[in-house]
mmCIF file of C-alpha atoms and ligand atoms in Angstrom:
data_model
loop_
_atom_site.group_PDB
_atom_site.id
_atom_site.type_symbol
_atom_site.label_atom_id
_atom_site.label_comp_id
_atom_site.label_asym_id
_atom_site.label_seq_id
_atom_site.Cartn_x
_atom_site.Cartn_y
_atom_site.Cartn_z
ATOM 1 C CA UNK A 36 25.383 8.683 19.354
ATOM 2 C CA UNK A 37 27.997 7.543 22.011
ATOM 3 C CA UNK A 38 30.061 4.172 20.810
ATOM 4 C CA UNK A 39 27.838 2.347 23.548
ATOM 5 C CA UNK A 40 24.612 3.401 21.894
ATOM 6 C CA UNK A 41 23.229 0.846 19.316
ATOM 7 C CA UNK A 42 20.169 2.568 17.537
ATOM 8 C CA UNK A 43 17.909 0.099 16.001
ATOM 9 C CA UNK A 44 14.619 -0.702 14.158
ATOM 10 C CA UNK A 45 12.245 -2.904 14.930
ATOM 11 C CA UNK A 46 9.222 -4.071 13.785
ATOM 12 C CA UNK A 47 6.399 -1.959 14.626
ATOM 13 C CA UNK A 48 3.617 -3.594 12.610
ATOM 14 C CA UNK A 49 2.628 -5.790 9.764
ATOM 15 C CA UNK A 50 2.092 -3.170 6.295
ATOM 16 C CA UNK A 51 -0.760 -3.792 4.455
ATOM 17 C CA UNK A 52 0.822 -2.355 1.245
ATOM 18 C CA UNK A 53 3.534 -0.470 0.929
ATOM 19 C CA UNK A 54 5.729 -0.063 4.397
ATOM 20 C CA UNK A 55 6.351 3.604 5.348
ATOM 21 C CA UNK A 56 8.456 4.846 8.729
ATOM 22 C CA UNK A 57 5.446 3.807 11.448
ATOM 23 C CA UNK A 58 5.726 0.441 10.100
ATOM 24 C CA UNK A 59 9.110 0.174 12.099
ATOM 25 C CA UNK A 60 9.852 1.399 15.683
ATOM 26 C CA UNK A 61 13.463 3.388 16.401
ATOM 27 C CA UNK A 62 15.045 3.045 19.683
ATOM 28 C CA UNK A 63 18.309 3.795 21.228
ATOM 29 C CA UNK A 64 19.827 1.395 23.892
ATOM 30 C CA UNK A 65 23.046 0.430 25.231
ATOM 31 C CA UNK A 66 25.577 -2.180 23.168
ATOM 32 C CA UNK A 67 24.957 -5.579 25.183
ATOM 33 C CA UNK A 68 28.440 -7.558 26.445
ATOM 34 C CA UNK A 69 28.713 -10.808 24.196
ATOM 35 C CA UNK A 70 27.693 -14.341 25.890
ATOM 36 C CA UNK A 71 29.437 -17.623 25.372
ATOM 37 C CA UNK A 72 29.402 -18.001 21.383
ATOM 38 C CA UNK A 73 28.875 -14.618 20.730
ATOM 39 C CA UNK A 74 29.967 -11.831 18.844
ATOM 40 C CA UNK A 75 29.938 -8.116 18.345
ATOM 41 C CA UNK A 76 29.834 -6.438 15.007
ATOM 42 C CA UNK A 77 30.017 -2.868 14.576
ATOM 43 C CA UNK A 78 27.764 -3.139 11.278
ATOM 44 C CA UNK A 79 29.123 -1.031 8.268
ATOM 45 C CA UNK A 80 27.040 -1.512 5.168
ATOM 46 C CA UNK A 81 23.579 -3.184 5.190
ATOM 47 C CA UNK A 82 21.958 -4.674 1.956
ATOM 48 C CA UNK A 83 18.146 -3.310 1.236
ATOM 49 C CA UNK A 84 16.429 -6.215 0.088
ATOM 50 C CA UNK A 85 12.848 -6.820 -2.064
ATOM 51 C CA UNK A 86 12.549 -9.942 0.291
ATOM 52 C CA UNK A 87 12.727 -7.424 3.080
ATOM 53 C CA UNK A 88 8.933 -6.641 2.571
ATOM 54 C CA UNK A 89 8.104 -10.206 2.428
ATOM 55 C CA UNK A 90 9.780 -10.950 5.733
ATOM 56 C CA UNK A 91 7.046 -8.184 7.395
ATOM 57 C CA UNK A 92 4.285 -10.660 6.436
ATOM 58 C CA UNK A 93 2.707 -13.211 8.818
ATOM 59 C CA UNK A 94 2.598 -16.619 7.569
ATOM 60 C CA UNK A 95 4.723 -19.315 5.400
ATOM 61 C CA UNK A 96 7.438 -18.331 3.527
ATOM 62 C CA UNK A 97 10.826 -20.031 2.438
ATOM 63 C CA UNK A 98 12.292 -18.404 5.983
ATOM 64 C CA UNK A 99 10.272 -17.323 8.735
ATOM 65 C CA UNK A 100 8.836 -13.357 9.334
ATOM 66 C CA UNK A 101 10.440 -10.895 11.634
ATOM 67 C CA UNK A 102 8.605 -10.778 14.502
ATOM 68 C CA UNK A 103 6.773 -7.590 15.981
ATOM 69 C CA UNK A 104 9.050 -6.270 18.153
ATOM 70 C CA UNK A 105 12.325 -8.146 16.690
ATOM 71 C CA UNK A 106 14.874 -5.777 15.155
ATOM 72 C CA UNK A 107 14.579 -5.638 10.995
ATOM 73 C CA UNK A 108 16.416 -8.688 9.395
ATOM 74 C CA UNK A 109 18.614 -7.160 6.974
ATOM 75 C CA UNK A 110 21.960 -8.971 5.607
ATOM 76 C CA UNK A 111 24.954 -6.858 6.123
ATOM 77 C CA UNK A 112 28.972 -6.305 6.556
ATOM 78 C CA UNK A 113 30.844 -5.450 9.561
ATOM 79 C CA UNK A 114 33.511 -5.889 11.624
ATOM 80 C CA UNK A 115 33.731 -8.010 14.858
ATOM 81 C CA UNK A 116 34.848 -5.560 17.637
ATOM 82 C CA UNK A 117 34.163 -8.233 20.564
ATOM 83 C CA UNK A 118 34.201 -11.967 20.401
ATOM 84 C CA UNK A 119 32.958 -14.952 23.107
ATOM 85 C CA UNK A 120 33.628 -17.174 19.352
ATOM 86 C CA UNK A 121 36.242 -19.242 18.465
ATOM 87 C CA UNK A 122 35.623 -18.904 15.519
ATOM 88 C CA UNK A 123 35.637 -15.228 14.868
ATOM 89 C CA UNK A 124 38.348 -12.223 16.395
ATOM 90 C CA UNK A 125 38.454 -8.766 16.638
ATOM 91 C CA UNK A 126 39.309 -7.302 13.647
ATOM 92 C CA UNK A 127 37.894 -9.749 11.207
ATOM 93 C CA UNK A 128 34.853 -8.520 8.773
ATOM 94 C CA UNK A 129 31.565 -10.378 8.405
ATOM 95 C CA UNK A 130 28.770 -11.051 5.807
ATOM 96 C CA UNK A 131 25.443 -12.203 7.880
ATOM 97 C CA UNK A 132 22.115 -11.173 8.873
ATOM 98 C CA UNK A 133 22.788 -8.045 10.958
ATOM 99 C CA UNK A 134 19.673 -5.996 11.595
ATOM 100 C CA UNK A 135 19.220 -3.005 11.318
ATOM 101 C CA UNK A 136 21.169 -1.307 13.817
ATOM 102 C CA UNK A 137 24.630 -0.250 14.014
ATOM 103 C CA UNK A 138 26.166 -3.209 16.443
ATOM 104 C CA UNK A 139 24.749 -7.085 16.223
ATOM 105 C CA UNK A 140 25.277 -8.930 19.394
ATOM 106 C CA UNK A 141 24.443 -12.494 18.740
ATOM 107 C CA UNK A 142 25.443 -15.875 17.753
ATOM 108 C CA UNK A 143 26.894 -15.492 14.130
ATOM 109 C CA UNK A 144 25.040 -18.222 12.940
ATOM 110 C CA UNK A 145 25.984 -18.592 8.988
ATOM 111 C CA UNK A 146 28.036 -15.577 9.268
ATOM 112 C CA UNK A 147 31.187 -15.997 7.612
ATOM 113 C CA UNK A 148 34.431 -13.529 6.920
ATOM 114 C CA UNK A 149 35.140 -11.634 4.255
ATOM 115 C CA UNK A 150 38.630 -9.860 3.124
ATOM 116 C CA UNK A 151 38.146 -5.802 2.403
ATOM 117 C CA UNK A 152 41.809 -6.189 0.795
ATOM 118 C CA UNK A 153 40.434 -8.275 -2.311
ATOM 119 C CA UNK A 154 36.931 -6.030 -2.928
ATOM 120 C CA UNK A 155 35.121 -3.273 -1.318
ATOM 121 C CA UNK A 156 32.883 -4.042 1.651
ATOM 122 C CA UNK A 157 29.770 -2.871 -0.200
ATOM 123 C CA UNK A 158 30.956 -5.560 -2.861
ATOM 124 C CA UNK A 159 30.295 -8.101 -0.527
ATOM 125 C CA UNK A 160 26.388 -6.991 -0.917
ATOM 126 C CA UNK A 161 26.747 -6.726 -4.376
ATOM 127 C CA UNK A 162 28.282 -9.056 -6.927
ATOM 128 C CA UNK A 163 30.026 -11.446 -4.408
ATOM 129 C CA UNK A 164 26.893 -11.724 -1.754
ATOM 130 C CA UNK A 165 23.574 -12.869 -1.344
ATOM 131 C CA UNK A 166 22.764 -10.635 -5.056
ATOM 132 C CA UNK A 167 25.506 -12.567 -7.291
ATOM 133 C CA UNK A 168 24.786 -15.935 -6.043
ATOM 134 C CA UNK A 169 21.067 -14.766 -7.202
ATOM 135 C CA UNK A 170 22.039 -13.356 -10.349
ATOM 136 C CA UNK A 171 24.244 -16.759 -10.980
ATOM 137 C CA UNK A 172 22.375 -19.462 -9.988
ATOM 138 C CA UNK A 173 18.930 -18.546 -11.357
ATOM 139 C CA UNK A 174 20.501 -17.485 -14.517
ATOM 140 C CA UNK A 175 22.474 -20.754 -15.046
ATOM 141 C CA UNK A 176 20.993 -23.471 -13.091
ATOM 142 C CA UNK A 177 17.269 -22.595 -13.840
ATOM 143 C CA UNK A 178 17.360 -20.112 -17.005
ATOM 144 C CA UNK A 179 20.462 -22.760 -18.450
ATOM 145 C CA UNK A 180 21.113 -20.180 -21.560
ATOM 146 C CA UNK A 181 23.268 -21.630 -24.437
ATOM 147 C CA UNK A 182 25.266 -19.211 -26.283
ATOM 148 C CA UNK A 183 23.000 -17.569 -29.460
ATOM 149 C CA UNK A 184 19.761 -17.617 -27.283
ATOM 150 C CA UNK A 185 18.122 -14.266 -26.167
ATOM 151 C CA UNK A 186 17.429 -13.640 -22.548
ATOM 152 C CA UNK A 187 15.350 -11.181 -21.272
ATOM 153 C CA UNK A 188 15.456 -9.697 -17.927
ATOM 154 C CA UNK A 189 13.186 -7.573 -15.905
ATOM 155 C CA UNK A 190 14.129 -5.196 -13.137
ATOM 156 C CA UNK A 191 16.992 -5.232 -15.676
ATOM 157 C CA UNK A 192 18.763 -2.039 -14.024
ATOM 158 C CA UNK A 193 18.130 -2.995 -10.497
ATOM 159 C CA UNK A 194 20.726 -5.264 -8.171
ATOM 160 C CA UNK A 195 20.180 -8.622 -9.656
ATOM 161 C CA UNK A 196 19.562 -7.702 -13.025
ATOM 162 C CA UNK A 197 21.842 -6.151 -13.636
ATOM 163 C CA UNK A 198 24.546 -8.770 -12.619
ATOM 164 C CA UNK A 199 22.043 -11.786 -14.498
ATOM 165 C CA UNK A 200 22.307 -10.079 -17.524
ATOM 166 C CA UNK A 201 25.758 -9.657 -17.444
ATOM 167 C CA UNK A 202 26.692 -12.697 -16.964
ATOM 168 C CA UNK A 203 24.307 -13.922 -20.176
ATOM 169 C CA UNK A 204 26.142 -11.632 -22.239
ATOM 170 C CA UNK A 205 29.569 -13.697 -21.009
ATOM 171 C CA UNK A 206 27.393 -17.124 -21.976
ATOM 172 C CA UNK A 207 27.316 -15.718 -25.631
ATOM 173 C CA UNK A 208 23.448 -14.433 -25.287
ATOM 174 C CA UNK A 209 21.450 -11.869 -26.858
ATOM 175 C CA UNK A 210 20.605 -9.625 -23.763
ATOM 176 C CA UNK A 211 17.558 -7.431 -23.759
ATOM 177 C CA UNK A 212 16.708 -5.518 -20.345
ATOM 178 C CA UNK A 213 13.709 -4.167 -19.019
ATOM 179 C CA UNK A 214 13.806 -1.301 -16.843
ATOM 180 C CA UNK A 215 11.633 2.118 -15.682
ATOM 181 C CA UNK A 216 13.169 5.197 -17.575
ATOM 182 C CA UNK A 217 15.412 6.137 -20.292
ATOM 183 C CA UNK A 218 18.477 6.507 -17.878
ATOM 184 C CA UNK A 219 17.924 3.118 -17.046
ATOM 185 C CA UNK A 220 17.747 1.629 -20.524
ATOM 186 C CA UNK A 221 20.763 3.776 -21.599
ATOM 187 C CA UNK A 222 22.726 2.246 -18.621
ATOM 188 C CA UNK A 223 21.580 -0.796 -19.351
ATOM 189 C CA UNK A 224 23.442 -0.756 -23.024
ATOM 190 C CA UNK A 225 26.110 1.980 -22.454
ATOM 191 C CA UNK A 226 27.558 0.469 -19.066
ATOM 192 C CA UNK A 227 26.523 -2.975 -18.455
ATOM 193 C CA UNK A 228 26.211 -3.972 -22.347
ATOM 194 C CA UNK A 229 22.836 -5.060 -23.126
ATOM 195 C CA UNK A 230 21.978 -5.581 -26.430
ATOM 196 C CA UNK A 231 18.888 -4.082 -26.250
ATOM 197 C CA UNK A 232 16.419 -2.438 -23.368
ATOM 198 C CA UNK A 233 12.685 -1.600 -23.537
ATOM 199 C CA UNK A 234 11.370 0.825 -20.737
ATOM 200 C CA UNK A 235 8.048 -0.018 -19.825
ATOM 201 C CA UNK A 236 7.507 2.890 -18.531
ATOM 202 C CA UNK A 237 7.333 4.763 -21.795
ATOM 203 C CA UNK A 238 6.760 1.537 -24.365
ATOM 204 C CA UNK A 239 4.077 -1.024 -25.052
ATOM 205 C CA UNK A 240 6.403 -3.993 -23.524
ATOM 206 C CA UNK A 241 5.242 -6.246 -26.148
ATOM 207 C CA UNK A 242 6.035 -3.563 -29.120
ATOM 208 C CA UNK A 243 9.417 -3.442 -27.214
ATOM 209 C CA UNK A 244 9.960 -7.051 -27.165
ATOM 210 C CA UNK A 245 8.917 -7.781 -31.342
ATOM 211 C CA UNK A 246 11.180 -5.002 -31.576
ATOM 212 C CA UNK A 247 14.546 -6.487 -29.631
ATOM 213 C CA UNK A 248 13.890 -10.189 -30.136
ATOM 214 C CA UNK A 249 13.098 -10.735 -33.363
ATOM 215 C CA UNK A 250 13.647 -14.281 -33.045
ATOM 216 C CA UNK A 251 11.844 -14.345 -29.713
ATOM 217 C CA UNK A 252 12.924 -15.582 -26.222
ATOM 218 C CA UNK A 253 14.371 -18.564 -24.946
ATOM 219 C CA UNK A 254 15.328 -17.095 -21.374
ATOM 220 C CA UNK A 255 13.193 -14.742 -19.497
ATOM 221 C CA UNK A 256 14.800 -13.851 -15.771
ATOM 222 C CA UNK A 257 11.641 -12.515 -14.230
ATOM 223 C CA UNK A 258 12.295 -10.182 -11.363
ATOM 224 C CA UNK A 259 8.755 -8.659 -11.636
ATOM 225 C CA UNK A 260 5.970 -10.832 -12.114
ATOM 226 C CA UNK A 261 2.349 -9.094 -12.428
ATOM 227 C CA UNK A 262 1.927 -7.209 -16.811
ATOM 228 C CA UNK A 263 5.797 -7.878 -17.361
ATOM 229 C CA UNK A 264 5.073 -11.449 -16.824
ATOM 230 C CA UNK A 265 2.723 -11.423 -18.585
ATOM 231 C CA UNK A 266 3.892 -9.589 -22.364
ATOM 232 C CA UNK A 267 7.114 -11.624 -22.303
ATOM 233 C CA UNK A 268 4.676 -15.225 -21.852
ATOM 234 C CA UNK A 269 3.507 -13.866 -25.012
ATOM 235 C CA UNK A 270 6.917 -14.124 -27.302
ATOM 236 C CA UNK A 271 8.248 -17.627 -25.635
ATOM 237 C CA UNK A 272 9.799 -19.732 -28.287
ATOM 238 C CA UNK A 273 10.319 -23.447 -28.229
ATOM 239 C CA UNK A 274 11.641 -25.054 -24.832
ATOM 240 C CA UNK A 275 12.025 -21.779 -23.473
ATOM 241 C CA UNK A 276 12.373 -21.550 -19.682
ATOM 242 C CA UNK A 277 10.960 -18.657 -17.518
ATOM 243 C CA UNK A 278 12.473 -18.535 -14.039
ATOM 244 C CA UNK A 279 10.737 -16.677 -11.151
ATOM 245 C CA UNK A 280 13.013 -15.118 -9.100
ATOM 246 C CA UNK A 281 10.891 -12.440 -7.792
ATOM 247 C CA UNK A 282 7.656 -10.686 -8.448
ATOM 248 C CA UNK A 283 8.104 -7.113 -6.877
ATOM 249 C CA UNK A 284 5.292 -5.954 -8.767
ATOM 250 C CA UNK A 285 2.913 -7.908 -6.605
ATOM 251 C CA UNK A 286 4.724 -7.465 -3.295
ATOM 252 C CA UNK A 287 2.672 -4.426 -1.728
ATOM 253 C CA UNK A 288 -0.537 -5.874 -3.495
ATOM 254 C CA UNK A 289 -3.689 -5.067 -0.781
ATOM 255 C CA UNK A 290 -5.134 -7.844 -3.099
ATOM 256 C CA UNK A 291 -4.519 -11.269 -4.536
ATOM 257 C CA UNK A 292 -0.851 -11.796 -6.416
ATOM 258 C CA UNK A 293 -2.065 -10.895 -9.790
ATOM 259 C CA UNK A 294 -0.880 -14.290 -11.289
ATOM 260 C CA UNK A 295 -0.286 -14.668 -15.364
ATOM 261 C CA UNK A 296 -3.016 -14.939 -18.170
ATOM 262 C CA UNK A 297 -0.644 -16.493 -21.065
ATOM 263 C CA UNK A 298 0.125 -19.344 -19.264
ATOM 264 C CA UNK A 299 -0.961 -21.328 -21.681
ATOM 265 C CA UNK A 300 2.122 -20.066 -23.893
ATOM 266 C CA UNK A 301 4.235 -22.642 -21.697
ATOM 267 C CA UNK A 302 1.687 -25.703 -23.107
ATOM 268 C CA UNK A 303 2.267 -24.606 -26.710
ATOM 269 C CA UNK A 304 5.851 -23.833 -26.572
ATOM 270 C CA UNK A 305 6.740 -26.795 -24.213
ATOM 271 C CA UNK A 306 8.263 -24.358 -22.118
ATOM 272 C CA UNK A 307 9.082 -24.362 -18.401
ATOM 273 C CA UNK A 308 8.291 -21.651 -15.535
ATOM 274 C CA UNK A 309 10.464 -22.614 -12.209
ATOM 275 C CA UNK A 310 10.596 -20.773 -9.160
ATOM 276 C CA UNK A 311 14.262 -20.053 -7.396
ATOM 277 C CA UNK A 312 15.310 -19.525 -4.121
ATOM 278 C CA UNK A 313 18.864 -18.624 -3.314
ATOM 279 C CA UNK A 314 19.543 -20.414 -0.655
ATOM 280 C CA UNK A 315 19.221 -23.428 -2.206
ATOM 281 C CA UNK A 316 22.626 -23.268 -3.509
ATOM 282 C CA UNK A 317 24.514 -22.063 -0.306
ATOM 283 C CA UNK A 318 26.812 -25.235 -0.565
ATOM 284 C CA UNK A 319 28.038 -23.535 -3.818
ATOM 285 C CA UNK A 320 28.557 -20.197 -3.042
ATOM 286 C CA UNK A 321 32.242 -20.240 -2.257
ATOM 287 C CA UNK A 322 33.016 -21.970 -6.290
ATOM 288 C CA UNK A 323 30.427 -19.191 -7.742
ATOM 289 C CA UNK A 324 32.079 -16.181 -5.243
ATOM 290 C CA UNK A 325 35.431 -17.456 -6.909
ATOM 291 C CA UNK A 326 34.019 -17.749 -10.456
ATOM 292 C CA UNK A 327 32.484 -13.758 -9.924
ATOM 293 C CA UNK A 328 35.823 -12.458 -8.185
ATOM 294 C CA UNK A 329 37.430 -13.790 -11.742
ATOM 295 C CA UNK A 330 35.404 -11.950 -13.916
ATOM 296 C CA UNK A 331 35.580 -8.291 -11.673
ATOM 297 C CA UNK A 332 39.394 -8.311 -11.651
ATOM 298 C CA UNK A 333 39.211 -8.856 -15.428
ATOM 299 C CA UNK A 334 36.635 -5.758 -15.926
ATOM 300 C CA UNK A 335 34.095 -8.616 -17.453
ATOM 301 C CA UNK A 336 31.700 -7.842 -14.477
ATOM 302 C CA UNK A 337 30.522 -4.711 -12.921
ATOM 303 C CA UNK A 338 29.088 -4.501 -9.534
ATOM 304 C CA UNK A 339 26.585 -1.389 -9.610
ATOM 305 C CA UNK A 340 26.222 -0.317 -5.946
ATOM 306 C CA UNK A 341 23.509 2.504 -5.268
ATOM 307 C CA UNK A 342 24.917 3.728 -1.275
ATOM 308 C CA UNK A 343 22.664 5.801 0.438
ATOM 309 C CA UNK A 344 24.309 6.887 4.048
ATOM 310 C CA UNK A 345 22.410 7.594 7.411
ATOM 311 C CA UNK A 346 20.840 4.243 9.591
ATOM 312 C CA UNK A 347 18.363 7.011 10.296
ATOM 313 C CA UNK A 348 17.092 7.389 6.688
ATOM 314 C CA UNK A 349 16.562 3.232 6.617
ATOM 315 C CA UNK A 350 12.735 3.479 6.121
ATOM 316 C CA UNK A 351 12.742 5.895 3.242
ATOM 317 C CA UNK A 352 15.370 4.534 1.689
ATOM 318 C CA UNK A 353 14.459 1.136 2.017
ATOM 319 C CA UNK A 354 11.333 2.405 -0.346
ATOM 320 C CA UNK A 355 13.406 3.392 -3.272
ATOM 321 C CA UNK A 356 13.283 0.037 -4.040
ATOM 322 C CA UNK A 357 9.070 -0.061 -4.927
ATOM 323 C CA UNK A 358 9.471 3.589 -6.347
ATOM 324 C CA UNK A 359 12.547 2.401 -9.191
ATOM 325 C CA UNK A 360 14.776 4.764 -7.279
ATOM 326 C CA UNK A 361 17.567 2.873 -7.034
ATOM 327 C CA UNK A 362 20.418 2.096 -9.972
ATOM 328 C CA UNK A 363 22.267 -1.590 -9.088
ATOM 329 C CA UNK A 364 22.404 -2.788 -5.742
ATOM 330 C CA UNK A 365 20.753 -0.522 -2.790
ATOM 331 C CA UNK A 366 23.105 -0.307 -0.104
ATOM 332 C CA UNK A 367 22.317 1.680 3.604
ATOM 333 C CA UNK A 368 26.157 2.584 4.891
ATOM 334 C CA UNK A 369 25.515 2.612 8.347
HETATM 335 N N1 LIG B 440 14.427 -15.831 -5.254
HETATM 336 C C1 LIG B 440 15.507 -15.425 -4.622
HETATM 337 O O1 LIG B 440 16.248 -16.182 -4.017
HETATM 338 C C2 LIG B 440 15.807 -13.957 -4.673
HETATM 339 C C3 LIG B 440 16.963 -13.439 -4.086
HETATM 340 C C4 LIG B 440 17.198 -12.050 -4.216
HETATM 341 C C5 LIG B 440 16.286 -11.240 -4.884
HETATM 342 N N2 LIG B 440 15.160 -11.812 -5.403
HETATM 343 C C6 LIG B 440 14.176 -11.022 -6.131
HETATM 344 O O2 LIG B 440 14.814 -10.441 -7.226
HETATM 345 C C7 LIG B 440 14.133 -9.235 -7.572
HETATM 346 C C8 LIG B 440 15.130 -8.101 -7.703
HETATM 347 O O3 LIG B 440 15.711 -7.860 -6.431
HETATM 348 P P1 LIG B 440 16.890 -6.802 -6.304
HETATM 349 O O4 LIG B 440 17.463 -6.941 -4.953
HETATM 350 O O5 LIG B 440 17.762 -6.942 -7.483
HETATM 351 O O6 LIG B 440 16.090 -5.424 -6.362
HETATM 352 P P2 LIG B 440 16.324 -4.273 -7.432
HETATM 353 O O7 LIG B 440 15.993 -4.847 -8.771
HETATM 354 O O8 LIG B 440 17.645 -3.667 -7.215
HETATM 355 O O9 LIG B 440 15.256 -3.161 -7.046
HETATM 356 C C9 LIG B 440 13.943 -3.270 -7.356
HETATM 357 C C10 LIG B 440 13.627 -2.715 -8.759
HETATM 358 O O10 LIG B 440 12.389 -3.252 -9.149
HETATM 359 C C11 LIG B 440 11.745 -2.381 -10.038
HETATM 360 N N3 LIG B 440 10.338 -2.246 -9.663
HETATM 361 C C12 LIG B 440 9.837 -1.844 -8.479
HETATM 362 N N4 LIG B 440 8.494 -1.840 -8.515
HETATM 363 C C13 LIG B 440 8.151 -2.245 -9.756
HETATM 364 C C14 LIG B 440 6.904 -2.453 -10.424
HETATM 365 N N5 LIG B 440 5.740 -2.248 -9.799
HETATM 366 N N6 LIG B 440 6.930 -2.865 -11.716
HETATM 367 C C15 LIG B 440 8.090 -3.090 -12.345
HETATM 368 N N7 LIG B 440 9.298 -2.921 -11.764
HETATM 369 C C16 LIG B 440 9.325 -2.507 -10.501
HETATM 370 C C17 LIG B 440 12.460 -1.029 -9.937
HETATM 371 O O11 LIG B 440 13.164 -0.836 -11.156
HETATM 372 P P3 LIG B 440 12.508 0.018 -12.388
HETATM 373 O O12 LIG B 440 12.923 1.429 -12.141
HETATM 374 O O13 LIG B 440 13.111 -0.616 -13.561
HETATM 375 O O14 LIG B 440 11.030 -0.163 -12.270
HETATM 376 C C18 LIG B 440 13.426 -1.208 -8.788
HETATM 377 O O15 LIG B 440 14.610 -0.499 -8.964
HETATM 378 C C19 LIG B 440 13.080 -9.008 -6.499
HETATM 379 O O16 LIG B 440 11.842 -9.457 -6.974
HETATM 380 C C20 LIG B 440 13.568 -9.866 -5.363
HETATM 381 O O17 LIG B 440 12.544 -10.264 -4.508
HETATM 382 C C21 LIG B 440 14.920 -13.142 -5.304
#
């Protein structure tokens, strides 16, 4: 690749279940000059997404779909190496929906700088990006733990988990994780300091769950949806609140969303199910990115970043999410 070359992926077609490399396109093509209001980011780190499968889908969502033809959405950091914007110089680094391809050339519309000097780049993906304000919001806005309650959390190993269930440990919860595999479960108490983890890979989840919260839950963080759902409906206690923040389980369904049996655990318990979306809470981000940065430089928080390097390898990679490949945050450096 010449430094005038931007290789790039674009939507090919729409998946019907999982995604694989002929759902995207690849093409090579010069670097365009920057219009009025535009900018040039040679893109450094991009941030593989869940959502990213969702945004392949026709139809309503909370943002609209990529369109066949358009190059992947796919947040990222970089750093501007032509500007047409006041706003933004050469030189300065950038958090905003890149694409995947190694330059953007585009407005920078909610783009905003970041500082390499106070956390790694990939950081900016992790802990203090679109993955913390996840992890922190749901977590204390809709899952509002009080300190004593146990809080369980699916896809506990994976980007936001892993960050949610930190932070419920800081609240003064019992944490319990659930995650695919041993090595999960052990990093899950041994690194990040879970209480307790149940891999439903190997365990009757609801066996797992009498066995960890003996005095049941009172904060599930549901990253899964589908079975998981499901077991942990089963062992709600009074009040307890169940937030949906994702459902990856059902995401490459060919069929309906499987949606959950025990509902009716939320009548007797008087418990509440919400949905989240992240976005919602954009006008807060800079007080929770503060809040985060506090707890990294005092070693309360770890950002788990899983890099995998090559733009090339973006398909496959992009896939370890749906196969449990991934450990923290899945990161393509560019
Ligand atoms: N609502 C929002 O605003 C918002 C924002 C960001 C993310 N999210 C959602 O949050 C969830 C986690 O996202 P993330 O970025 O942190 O991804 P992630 O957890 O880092 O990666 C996905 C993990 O999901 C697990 N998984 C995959 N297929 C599964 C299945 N069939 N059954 C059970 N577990 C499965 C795998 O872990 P195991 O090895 O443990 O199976 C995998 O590592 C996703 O559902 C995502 O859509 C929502």
């Amino acid at each position: 690749m010449t430094a005038e070359t931007n290789r790039q992926f674009l939507l090919a077609k729409r998946p019907v279940g999982a995604a694989t490399r002929d759902t995207f396109s690849f093409q090579q093509v010069p670097v365009a000059k920057p219009g009025a209001g535009q900018i040039v980011v040679r893109n450094q780190y991009l941030s593989l997404d869940p959502a990213m499968r969702g945004w392949m889908n026709e139809g309503k969502s909370y943002i609209p779909p990529v369109g066949l033809g358009e190059v992947m959405r796919a947040l990222g950091v970089g750093q501007v190496i032509a500007s047409e914007h006041p706003g933004f110089a050469v030189g300065d680094y950038v958090n905003g929906a890149l694409g995947v391809q190694d330059y953007f050339v585009g407005e920078p519309r909610g783009f905003y700088k970041v500082d390499p000097k106070l956390a790694p780049l990939p950081v900016y993906l992790s802990a203090l990006g679109m993955t913390g304000m996840t992890a922190y919001f749901a977590l204390l806005e809709v899952g509002a733990p009080k300190a004593g309650d146990t809080v369980v959390i699916s896809g506990a190993a994976g980007a936001v988990g892993s960050i949610a269930g930190q932070i419920a440990k800081l609240k003064g919860c019992r944490v319990v994780g659930i995650a695919g595999g041993k090595q999960k479960c052990e990093l899950l108490i041994e690194e990040l300091g879970f209480d307790g983890a149940i891999d439903y890979k190997s365990e009757d989840v609801i066996a797992g769950l009498k066995r960890e919260c003996p005095k049941g839950v009172d904060v599930f963080f549901d990253n899964v949806g589908g079975d998981i759902l499901d077991a942990v409906l089963s062992r709600l206690n009074f009040k307890a609140r169940v937030v949906i923040c994702g459902a990856i389980s059902q995401y490459n369904n060919k069929e309906a969303v499987k949606g959950p049996a025990n509902y009716l655990s939320l009548l007797v318990n008087r418990a509440r199910m919400e949905g989240f979306v992240v976005m919602d809470y954009a006008d807060r981000y800079a007080a929770a990115g503060q809040e985060m940065a506090g707890w990294l430089a005092k070693g309360q928080l770890k950002s788990k970043e899983h890099i995998v390097e090559g733009l090339e390898t973006f398909p496959e990679t992009l896939m370890k999410l749906f196969s449990g490949e991934n450990f923290g945050k899945l990161i393509l450096k560019v």
